[in-house]
Short mmCIF file of C-alpha atoms in Angstrom, two decimals:
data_model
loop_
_atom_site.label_atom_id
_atom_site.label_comp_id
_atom_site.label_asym_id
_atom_site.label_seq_id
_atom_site.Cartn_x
_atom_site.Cartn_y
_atom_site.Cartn_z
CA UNK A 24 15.87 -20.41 8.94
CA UNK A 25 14.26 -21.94 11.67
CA UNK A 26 10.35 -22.17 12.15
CA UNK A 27 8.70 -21.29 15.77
CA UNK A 28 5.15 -21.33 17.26
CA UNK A 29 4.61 -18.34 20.24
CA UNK A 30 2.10 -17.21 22.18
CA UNK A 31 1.93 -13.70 23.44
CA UNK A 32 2.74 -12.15 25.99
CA UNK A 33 6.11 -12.84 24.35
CA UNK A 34 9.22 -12.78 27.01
CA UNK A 35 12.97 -12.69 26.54
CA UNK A 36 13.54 -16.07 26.48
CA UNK A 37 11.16 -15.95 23.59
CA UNK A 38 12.72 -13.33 22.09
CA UNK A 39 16.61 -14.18 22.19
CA UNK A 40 16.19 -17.75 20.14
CA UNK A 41 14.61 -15.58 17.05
CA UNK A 42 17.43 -14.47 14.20
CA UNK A 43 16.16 -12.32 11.64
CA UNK A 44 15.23 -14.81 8.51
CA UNK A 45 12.92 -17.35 10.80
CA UNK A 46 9.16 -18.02 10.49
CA UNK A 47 7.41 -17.38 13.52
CA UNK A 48 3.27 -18.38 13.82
CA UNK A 49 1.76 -16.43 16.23
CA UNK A 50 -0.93 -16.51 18.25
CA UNK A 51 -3.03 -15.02 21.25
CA UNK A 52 -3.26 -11.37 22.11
CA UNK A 53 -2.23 -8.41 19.65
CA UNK A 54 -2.98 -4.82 20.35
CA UNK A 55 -3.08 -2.68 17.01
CA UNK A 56 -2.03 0.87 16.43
CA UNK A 57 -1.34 3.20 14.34
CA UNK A 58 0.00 6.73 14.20
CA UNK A 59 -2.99 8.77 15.75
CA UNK A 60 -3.17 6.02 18.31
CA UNK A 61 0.57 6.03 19.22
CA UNK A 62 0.60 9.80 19.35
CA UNK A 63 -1.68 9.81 22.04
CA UNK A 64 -0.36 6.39 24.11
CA UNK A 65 2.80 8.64 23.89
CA UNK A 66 1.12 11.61 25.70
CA UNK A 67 -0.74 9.97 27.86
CA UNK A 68 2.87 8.93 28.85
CA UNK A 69 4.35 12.71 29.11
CA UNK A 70 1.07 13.51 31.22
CA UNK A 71 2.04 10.46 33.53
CA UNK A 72 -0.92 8.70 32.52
CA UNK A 73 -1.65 4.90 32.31
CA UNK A 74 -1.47 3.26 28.96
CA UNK A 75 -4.87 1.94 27.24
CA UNK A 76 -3.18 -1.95 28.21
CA UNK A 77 -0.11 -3.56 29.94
CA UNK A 78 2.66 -2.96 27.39
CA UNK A 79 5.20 -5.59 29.53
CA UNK A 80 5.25 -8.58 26.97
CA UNK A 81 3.07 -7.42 24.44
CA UNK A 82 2.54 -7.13 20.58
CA UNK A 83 2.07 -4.22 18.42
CA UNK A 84 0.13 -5.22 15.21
CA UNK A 85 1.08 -1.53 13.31
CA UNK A 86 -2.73 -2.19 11.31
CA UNK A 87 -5.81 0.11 10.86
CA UNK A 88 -8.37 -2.70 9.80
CA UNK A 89 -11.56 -2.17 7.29
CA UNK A 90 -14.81 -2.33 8.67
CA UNK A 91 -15.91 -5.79 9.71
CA UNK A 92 -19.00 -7.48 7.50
CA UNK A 93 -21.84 -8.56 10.30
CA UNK A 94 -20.75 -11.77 11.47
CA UNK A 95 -16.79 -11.25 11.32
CA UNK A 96 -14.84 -9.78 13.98
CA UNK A 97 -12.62 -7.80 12.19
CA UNK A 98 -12.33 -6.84 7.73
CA UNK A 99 -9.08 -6.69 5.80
CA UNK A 100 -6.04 -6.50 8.29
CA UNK A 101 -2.99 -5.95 6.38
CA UNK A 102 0.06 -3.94 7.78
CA UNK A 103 0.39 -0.61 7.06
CA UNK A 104 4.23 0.82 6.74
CA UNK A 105 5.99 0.81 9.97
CA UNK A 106 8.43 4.00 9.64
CA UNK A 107 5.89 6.17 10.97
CA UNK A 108 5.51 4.67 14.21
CA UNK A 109 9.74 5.18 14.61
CA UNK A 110 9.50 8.27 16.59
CA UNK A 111 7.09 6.05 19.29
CA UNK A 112 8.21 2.29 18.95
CA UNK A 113 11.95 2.85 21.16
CA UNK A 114 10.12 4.55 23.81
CA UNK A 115 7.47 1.82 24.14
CA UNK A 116 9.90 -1.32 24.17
CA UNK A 117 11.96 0.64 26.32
CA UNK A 118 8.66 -0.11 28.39
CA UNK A 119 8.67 -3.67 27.67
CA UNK A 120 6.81 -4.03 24.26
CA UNK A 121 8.58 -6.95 23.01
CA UNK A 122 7.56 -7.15 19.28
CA UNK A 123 6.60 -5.10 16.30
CA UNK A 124 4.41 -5.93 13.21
CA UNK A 125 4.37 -4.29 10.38
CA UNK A 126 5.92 -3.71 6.99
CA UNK A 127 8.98 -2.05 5.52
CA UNK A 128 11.87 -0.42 6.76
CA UNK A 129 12.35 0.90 10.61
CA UNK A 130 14.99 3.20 12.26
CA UNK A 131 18.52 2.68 13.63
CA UNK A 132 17.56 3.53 16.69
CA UNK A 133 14.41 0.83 16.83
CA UNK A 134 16.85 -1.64 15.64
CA UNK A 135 18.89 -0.78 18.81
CA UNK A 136 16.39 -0.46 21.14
CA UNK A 137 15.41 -4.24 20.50
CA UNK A 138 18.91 -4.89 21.37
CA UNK A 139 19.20 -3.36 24.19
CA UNK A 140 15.72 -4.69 25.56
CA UNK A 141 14.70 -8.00 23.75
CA UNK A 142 12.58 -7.22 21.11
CA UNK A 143 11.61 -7.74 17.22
CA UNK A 144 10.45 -6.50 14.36
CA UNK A 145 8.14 -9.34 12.68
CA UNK A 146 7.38 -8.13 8.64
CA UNK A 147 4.25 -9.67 7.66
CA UNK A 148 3.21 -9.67 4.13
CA UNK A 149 1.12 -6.00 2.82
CA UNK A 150 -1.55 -6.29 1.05
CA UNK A 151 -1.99 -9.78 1.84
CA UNK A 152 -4.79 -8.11 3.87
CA UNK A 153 -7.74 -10.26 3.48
CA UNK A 154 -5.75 -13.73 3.96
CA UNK A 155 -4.77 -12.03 7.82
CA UNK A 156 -7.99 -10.22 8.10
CA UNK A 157 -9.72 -14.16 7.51
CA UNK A 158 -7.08 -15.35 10.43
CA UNK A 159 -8.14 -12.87 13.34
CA UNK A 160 -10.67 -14.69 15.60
CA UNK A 161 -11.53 -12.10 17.95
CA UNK A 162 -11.36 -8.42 18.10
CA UNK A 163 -12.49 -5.05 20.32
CA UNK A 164 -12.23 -2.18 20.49
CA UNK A 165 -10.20 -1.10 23.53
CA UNK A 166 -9.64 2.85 22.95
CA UNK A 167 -9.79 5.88 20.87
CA UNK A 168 -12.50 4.48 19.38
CA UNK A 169 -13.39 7.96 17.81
CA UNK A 170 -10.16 7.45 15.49
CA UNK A 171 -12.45 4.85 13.58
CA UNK A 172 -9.61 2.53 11.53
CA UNK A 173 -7.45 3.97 14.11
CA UNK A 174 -8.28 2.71 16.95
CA UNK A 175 -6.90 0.39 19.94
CA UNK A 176 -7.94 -3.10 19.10
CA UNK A 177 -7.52 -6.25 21.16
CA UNK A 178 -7.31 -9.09 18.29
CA UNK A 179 -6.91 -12.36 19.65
CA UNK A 180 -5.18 -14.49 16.30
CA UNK A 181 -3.99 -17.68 15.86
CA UNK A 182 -0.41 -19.06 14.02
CA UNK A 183 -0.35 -15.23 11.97
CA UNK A 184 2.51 -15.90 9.83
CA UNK A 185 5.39 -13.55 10.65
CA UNK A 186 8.85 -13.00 9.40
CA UNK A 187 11.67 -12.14 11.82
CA UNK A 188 12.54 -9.21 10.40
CA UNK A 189 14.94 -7.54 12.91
CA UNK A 190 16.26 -9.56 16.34
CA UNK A 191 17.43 -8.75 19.05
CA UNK A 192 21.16 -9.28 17.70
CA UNK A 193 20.97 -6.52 15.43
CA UNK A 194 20.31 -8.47 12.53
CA UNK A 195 18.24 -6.65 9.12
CA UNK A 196 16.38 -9.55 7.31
CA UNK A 197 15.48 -6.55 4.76
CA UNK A 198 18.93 -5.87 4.11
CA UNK A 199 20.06 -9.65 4.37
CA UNK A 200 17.49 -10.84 1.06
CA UNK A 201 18.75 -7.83 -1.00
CA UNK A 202 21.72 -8.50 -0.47
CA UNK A 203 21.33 -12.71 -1.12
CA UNK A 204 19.13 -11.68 -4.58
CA UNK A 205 21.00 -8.29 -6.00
CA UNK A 206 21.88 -8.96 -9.63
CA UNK A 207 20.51 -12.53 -10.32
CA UNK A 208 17.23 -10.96 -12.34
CA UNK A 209 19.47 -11.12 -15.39
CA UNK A 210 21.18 -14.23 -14.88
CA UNK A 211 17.03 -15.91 -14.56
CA UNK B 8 -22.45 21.21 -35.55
CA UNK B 9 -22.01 18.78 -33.44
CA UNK B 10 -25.39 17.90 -31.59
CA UNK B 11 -24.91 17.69 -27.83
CA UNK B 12 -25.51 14.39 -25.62
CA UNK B 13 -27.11 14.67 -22.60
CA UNK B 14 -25.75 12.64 -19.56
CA UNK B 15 -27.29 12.31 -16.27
CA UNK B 16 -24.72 12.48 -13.55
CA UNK B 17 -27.07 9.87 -11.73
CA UNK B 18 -25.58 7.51 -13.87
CA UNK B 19 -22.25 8.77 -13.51
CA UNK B 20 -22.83 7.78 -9.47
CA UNK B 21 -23.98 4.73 -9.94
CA UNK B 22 -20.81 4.20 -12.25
CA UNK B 23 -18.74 5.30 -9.36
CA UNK B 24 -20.41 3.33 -7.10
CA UNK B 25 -20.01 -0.06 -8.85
CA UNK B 26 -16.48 0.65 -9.76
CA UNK B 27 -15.29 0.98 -6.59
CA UNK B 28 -16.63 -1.81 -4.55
CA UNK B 29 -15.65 -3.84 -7.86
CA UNK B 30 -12.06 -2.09 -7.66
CA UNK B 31 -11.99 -3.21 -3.49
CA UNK B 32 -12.73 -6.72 -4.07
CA UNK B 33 -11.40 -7.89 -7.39
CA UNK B 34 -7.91 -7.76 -8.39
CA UNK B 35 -6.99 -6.58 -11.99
CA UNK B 36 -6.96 -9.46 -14.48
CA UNK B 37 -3.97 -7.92 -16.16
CA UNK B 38 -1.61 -7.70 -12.40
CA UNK B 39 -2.66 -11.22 -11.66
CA UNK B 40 -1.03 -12.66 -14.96
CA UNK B 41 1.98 -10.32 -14.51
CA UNK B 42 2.52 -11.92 -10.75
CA UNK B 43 1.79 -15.76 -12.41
CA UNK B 44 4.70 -15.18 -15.16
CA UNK B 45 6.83 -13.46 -12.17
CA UNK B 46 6.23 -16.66 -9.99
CA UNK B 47 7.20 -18.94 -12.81
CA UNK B 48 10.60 -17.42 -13.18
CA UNK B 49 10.67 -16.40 -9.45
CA UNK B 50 14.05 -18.51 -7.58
CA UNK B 51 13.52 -17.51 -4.49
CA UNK B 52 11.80 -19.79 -2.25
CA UNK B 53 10.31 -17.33 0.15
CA UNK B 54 9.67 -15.29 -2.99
CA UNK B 55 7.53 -18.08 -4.28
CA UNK B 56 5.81 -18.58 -0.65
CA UNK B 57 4.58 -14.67 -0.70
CA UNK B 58 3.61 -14.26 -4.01
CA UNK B 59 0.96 -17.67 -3.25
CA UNK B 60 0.19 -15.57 0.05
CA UNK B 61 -0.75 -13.18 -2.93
CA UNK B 62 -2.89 -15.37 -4.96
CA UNK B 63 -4.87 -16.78 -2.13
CA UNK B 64 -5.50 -13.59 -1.05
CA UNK B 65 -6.90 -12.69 -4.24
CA UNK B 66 -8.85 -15.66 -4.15
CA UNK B 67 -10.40 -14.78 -0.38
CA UNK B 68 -11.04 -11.38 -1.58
CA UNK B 69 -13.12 -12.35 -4.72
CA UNK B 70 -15.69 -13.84 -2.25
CA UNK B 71 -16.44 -10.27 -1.59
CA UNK B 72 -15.99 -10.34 2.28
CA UNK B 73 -12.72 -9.33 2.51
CA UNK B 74 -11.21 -5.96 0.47
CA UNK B 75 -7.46 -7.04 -1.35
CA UNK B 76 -6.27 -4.86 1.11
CA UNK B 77 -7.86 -2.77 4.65
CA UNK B 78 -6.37 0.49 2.56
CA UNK B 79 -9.09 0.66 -0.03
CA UNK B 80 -7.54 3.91 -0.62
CA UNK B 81 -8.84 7.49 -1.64
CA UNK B 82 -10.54 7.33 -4.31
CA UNK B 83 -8.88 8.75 -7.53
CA UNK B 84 -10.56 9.51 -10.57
CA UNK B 85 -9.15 10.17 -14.02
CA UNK B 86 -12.51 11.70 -15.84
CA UNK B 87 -12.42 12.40 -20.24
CA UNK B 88 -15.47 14.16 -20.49
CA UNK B 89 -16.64 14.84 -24.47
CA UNK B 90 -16.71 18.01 -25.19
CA UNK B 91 -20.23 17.26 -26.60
CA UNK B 92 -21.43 15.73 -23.54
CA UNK B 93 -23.89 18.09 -21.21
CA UNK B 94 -24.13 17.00 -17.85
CA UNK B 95 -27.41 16.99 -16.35
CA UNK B 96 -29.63 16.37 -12.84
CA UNK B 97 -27.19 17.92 -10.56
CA UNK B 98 -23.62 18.53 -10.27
CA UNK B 99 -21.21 16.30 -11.43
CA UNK B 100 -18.69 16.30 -8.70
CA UNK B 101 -21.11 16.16 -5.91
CA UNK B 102 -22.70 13.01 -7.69
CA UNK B 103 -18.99 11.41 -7.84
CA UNK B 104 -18.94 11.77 -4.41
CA UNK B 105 -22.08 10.57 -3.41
CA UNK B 106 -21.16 7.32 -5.10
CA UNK B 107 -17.38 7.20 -3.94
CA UNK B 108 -19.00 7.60 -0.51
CA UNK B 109 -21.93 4.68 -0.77
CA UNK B 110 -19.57 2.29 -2.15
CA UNK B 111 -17.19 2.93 0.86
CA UNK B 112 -20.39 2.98 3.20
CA UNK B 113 -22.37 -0.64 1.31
CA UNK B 114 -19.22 -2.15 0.75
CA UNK B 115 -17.55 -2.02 4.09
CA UNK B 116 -14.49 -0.25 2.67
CA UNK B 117 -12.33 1.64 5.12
CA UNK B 118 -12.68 5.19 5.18
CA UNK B 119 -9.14 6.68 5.26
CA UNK B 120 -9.36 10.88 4.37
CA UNK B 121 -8.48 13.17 7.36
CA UNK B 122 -7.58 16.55 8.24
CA UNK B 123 -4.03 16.91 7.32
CA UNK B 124 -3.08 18.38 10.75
CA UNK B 125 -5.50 17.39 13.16
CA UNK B 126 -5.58 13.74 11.67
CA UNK B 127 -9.41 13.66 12.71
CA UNK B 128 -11.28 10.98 10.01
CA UNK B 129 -13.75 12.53 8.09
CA UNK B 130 -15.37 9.09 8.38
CA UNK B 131 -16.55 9.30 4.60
CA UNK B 132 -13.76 9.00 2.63
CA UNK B 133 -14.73 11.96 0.72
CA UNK B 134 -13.89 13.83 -1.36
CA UNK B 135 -12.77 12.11 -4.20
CA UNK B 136 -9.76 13.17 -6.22
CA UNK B 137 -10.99 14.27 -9.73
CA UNK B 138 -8.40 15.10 -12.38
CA UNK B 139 -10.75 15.78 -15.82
CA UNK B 140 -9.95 16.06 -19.45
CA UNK B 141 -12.07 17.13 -22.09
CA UNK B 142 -11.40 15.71 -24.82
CA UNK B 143 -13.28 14.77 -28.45
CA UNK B 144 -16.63 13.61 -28.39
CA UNK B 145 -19.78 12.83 -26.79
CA UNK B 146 -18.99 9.64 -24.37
CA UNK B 147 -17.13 9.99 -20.67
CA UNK B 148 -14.70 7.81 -19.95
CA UNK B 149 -14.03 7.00 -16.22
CA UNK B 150 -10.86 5.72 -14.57
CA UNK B 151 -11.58 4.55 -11.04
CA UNK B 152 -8.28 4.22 -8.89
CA UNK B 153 -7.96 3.33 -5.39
CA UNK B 154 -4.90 4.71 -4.05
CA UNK B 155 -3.43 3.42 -1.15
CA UNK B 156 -0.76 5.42 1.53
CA UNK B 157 1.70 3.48 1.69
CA UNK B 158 2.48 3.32 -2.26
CA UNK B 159 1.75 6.95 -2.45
CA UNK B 160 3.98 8.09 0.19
CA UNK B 161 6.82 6.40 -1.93
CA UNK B 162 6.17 8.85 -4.32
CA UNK B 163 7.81 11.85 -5.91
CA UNK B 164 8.03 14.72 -7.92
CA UNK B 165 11.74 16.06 -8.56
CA UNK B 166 12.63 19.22 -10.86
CA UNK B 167 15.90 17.73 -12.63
CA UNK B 168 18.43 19.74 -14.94
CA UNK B 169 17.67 19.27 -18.32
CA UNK B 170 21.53 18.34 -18.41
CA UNK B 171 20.71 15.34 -16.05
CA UNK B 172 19.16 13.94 -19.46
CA UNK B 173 17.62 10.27 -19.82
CA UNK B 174 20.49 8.36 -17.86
CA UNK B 175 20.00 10.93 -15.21
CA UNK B 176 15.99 10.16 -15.30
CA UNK B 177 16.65 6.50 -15.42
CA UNK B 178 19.38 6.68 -12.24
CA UNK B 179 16.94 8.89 -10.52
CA UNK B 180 13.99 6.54 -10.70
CA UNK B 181 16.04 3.43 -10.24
CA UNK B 182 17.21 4.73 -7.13
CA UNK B 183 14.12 6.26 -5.58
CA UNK B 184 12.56 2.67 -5.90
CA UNK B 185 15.19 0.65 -4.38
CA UNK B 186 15.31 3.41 -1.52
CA UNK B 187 11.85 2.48 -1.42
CA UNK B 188 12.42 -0.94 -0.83
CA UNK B 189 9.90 -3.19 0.79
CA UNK B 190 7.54 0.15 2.06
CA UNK B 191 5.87 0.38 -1.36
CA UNK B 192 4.62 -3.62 -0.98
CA UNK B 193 6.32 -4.56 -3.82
CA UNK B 194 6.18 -6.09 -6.68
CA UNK B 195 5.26 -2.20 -7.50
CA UNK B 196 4.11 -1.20 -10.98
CA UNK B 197 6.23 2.03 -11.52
CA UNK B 198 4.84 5.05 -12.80
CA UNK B 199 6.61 8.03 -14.36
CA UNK B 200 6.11 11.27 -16.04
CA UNK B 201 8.81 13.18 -17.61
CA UNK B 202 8.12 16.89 -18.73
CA UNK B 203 4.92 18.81 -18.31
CA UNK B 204 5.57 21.02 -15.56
CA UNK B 205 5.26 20.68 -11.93
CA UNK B 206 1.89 18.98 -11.51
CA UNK B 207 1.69 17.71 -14.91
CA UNK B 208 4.90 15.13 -14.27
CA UNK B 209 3.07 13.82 -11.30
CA UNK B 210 -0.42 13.61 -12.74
CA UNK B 211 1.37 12.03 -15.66
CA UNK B 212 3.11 9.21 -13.11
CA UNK B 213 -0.29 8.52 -11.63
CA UNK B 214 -2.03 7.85 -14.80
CA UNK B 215 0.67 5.89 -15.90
CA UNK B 216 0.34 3.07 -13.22
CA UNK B 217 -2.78 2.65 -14.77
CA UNK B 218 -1.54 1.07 -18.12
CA UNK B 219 -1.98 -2.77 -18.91
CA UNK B 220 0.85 -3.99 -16.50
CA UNK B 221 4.13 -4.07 -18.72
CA UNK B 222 2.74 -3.24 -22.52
CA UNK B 223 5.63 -1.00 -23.68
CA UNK B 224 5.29 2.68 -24.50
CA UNK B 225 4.54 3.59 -28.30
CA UNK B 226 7.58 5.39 -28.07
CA UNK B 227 10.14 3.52 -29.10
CA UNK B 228 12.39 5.90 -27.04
CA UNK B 229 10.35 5.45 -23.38
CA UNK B 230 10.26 1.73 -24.20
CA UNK B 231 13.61 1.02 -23.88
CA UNK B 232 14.04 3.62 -20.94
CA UNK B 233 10.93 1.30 -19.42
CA UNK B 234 12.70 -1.88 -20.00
CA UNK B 235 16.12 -1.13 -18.36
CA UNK B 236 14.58 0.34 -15.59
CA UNK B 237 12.72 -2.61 -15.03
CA UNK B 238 15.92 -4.30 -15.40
CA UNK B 239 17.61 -2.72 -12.96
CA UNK B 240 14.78 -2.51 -9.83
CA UNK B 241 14.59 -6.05 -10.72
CA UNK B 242 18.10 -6.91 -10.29
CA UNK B 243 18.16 -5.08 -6.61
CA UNK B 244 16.82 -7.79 -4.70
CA UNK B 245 14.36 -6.80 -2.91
CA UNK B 246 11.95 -9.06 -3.91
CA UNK B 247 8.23 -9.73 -2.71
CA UNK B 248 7.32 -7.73 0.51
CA UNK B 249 10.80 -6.86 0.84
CA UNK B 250 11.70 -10.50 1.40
CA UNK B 251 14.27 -11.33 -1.30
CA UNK B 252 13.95 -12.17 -4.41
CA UNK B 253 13.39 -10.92 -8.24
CA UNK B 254 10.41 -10.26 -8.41
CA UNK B 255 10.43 -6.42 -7.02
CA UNK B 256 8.82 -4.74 -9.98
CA UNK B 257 5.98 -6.09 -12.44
CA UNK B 258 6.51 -3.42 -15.04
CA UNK B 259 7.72 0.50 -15.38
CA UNK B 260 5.43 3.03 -17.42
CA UNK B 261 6.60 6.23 -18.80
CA UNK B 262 4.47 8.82 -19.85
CA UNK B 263 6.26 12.15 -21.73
CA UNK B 264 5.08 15.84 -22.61
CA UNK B 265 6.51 18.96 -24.07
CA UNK B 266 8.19 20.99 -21.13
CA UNK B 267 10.18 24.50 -20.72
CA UNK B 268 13.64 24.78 -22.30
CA UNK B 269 14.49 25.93 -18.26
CA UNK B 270 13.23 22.44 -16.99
CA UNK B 271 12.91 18.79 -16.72
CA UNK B 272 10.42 17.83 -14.32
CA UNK B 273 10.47 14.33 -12.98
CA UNK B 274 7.61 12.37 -11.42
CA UNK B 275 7.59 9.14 -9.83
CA UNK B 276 4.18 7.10 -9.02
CA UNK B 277 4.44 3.76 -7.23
CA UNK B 278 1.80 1.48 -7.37
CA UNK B 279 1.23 -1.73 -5.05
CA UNK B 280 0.75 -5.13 -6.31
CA UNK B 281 -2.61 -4.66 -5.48
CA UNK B 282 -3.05 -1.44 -7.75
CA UNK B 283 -6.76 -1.56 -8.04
CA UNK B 284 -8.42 0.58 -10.84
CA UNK B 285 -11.20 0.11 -12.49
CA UNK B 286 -13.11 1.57 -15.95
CA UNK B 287 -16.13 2.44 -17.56
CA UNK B 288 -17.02 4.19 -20.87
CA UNK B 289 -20.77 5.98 -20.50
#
């Protein structure tokens, strides 16, 4: 398990040294959606519209923040589960979105498409929410803001602490720890 | 006969209201020694690393800045209302929600109910879920749970034969949680109801959750059902977020009623690490 410090925009070269196990810290830009949000990036799409930012490169923080306290840019930031964005995420790194972050399990067919184009799937931890919410240093609101929670934000973060969680080899961190742990509860 | 206790739902609101900004921000003494004993036998290095992840967010929370978690849930309420009690100054429900819906406004909480099809947020978090008993007395007893998505969309309710029987239960829940695996945010607290009917065996599963973390069933019977499921979700490996380890589940509650000779209904609640419930006695 190696450790590695990024900075988005992320690019293949970036992408193809990450195996599913390693600790990346990363920082600079993150967009954040959610469902509503990716429903309508993805018909804005099928209209032949433009998407709310340039996807080549970036990150998709899956997160639908609490309000922020005056003074803070952003409250509790935790990720919400990732399987609901699987119908959206190929098409979108297909488009060059290079990484995911969320939590929990994602499709077979996201797990290909970040073979077939360079990207991962970074798990952070959920309901860790105010430790990442106390890491974001900026954040705006870039569309949709009538979804509230759900809308596009530009966060700008610094060394977010990520878990590979699938690479661009086809590699399952998820499925990798079960397997390492399975059974050993009753040998502790 | 008995005399009749007036109670105004004023201070039923303002009950509401404290609960759950207190629910948001502070983390259930009970879960937080559960996680210390799981750390202490926890082998798993990353393991160890998010379960302190866990405990310092606890401790940034507490400063009351930053909710446990940005889901700060709908707001669930389990309500045992004396049957001596008379409720007065307004309606009871409408004062519930007034206070779920201050809290989530004062307490920068995020607001999270929609329209199911439309998805639009209703920007209040209302209404609250009320589930009320009455039951002997004059005092009302209130149960404040935030629910959050993710551990309630890892939930289920399943109609089993009554021939699948208790190994049959315990395979079914076993199973459902590791399918689970890291989506609930494990380490999960594991609720269950077994009989009822239909909506009984989940309201059962959900009130469950909200036990002391890991004190046993009375029955002798559900305890040891309770202990090898624990067992077994804990020998899976999932671990902590998913990440490995054997630490996946902090304890397994069954609750059990009566149910038709035709049935056994099956329901299964999970409940995050940060399963944030609060209670009062007025």
């Amino acid at each position: 398990m190696a450790e590695y410090k990024l900075t988005t925009p992320l690019t293949d070269e970036d992408i193809i040294k990450l195996k599913a196990g390693d600790v990346v810290y990363l920082s600079g830009v993150v967009y954040t959606a959610r469902d509503a949000a990716h429903m309508r990036m993805v018909k804005a799409l099928d209209e032949g519209k433009e998407l709310p930012f340039d996807i080549k490169g970036q990150v998709i923080y899956y997160v639908g923040p609490s309000p922020a306290r005056p003074g803070k840019p952003i409250g509790s930031a935790g990720p919400t589960t990732s399987y609901r964005m699987n119908p959206f995420a190929p098409r979108l790194i297909a488009l060059g979105q290079k990484g995911m972050i969320g939590k929990g399990k994602m499709s077979d067919e996201v797990k290909q498409a970040c073979m077939k184009y360079k990207a991962c799937y970074f798990a952070s931890i959920g309901g860790a929410a105010a430790v990442v919410g106390s890491a974001v240093k900026e954040a705006e609101i870039i569309a949709y803001p009538e979804l509230g929670p759900e809308a596009v934000r530009r966060l700008v973060v610094e060394d977010m602490p990520l878990f590979v969680c699938y690479d661009s080899y086809g590699n399952d961190l998820y499925e990798m720890a079960k397997k390492e742990w399975a059974g050993k509860f009753s040998l502790a | 006969m008995a005399e009749v206790r007036d109670v105004s739902v004023k201070d039923v609101e303002e009950a509401i209201y404290k609960l759950a900004l207190e629910a948001a921000y502070h983390l259930p003494e009970d879960i937080l020694e559960a996680e210390k004993k799981a750390y202490e036998r926890e082998k798993s290095p990353v393991a160890k690393k998010v379960l302190e992840t866990i405990f310092k967010n606890v401790e940034v929370s507490a400063q009351e800045e930053f909710p446990l978690c940005q889901d700060t849930g709908l707001a669930v309420i389990f309500l045992e209302v004396g049957q001596d009690v008379h409720f007065t100054d307004g309606y009871l429900v409408d004062a519930i929600n007034r206070g779920v819906e201050r809290a989530y406004k004062d307490g920068y909480l995020r607001k999270s109910t929609c329209h199911p099809l439309t998805r639009e947020n209703y920007g209040n978090n209302l209404p609250a879920i009320v589930h009320t008993f009455v039951v002997p007395g004059d005092k009302v007893r209130i149960i404040f749970d935030a629910k959050g998505g993710g551990s309630e969309s890892m939930s289920k309710v399943q109609m089993m034969k009554p021939a699948d029987g208790r190994d049959g239960i315990i395979k079914t829940v076993v199973d459902w949680v590791i399918e689970a695996g890291p989506n609930p945010c494990p380490p999960v607290i594991v609720g269950v109801g077994i009989g009822g009917d239909f909506e009984r065996a989940a309201v059962m599963a959900k009130h469950a959750t909200l036990r002391k973390v890991g004190e046993p069933s009375p029955d002798p019977v559900l305890a040891e059902m309770e202990q090898e499921i624990y067992e077994k979700i804990n020998n899976s490996g999932i671990g902590p977020a998913g990440l490995g380890g054997l630490t996946t589940c902090l304890g397994v509650h069954i609750e059990m009623e009566p149910c038709h000779i035709a049935t056994l209904p099956l329901g299964i609640n999970i409940a995050c690490h940060v399963n944030r419930h609060k209670e009062i006695v007025l």
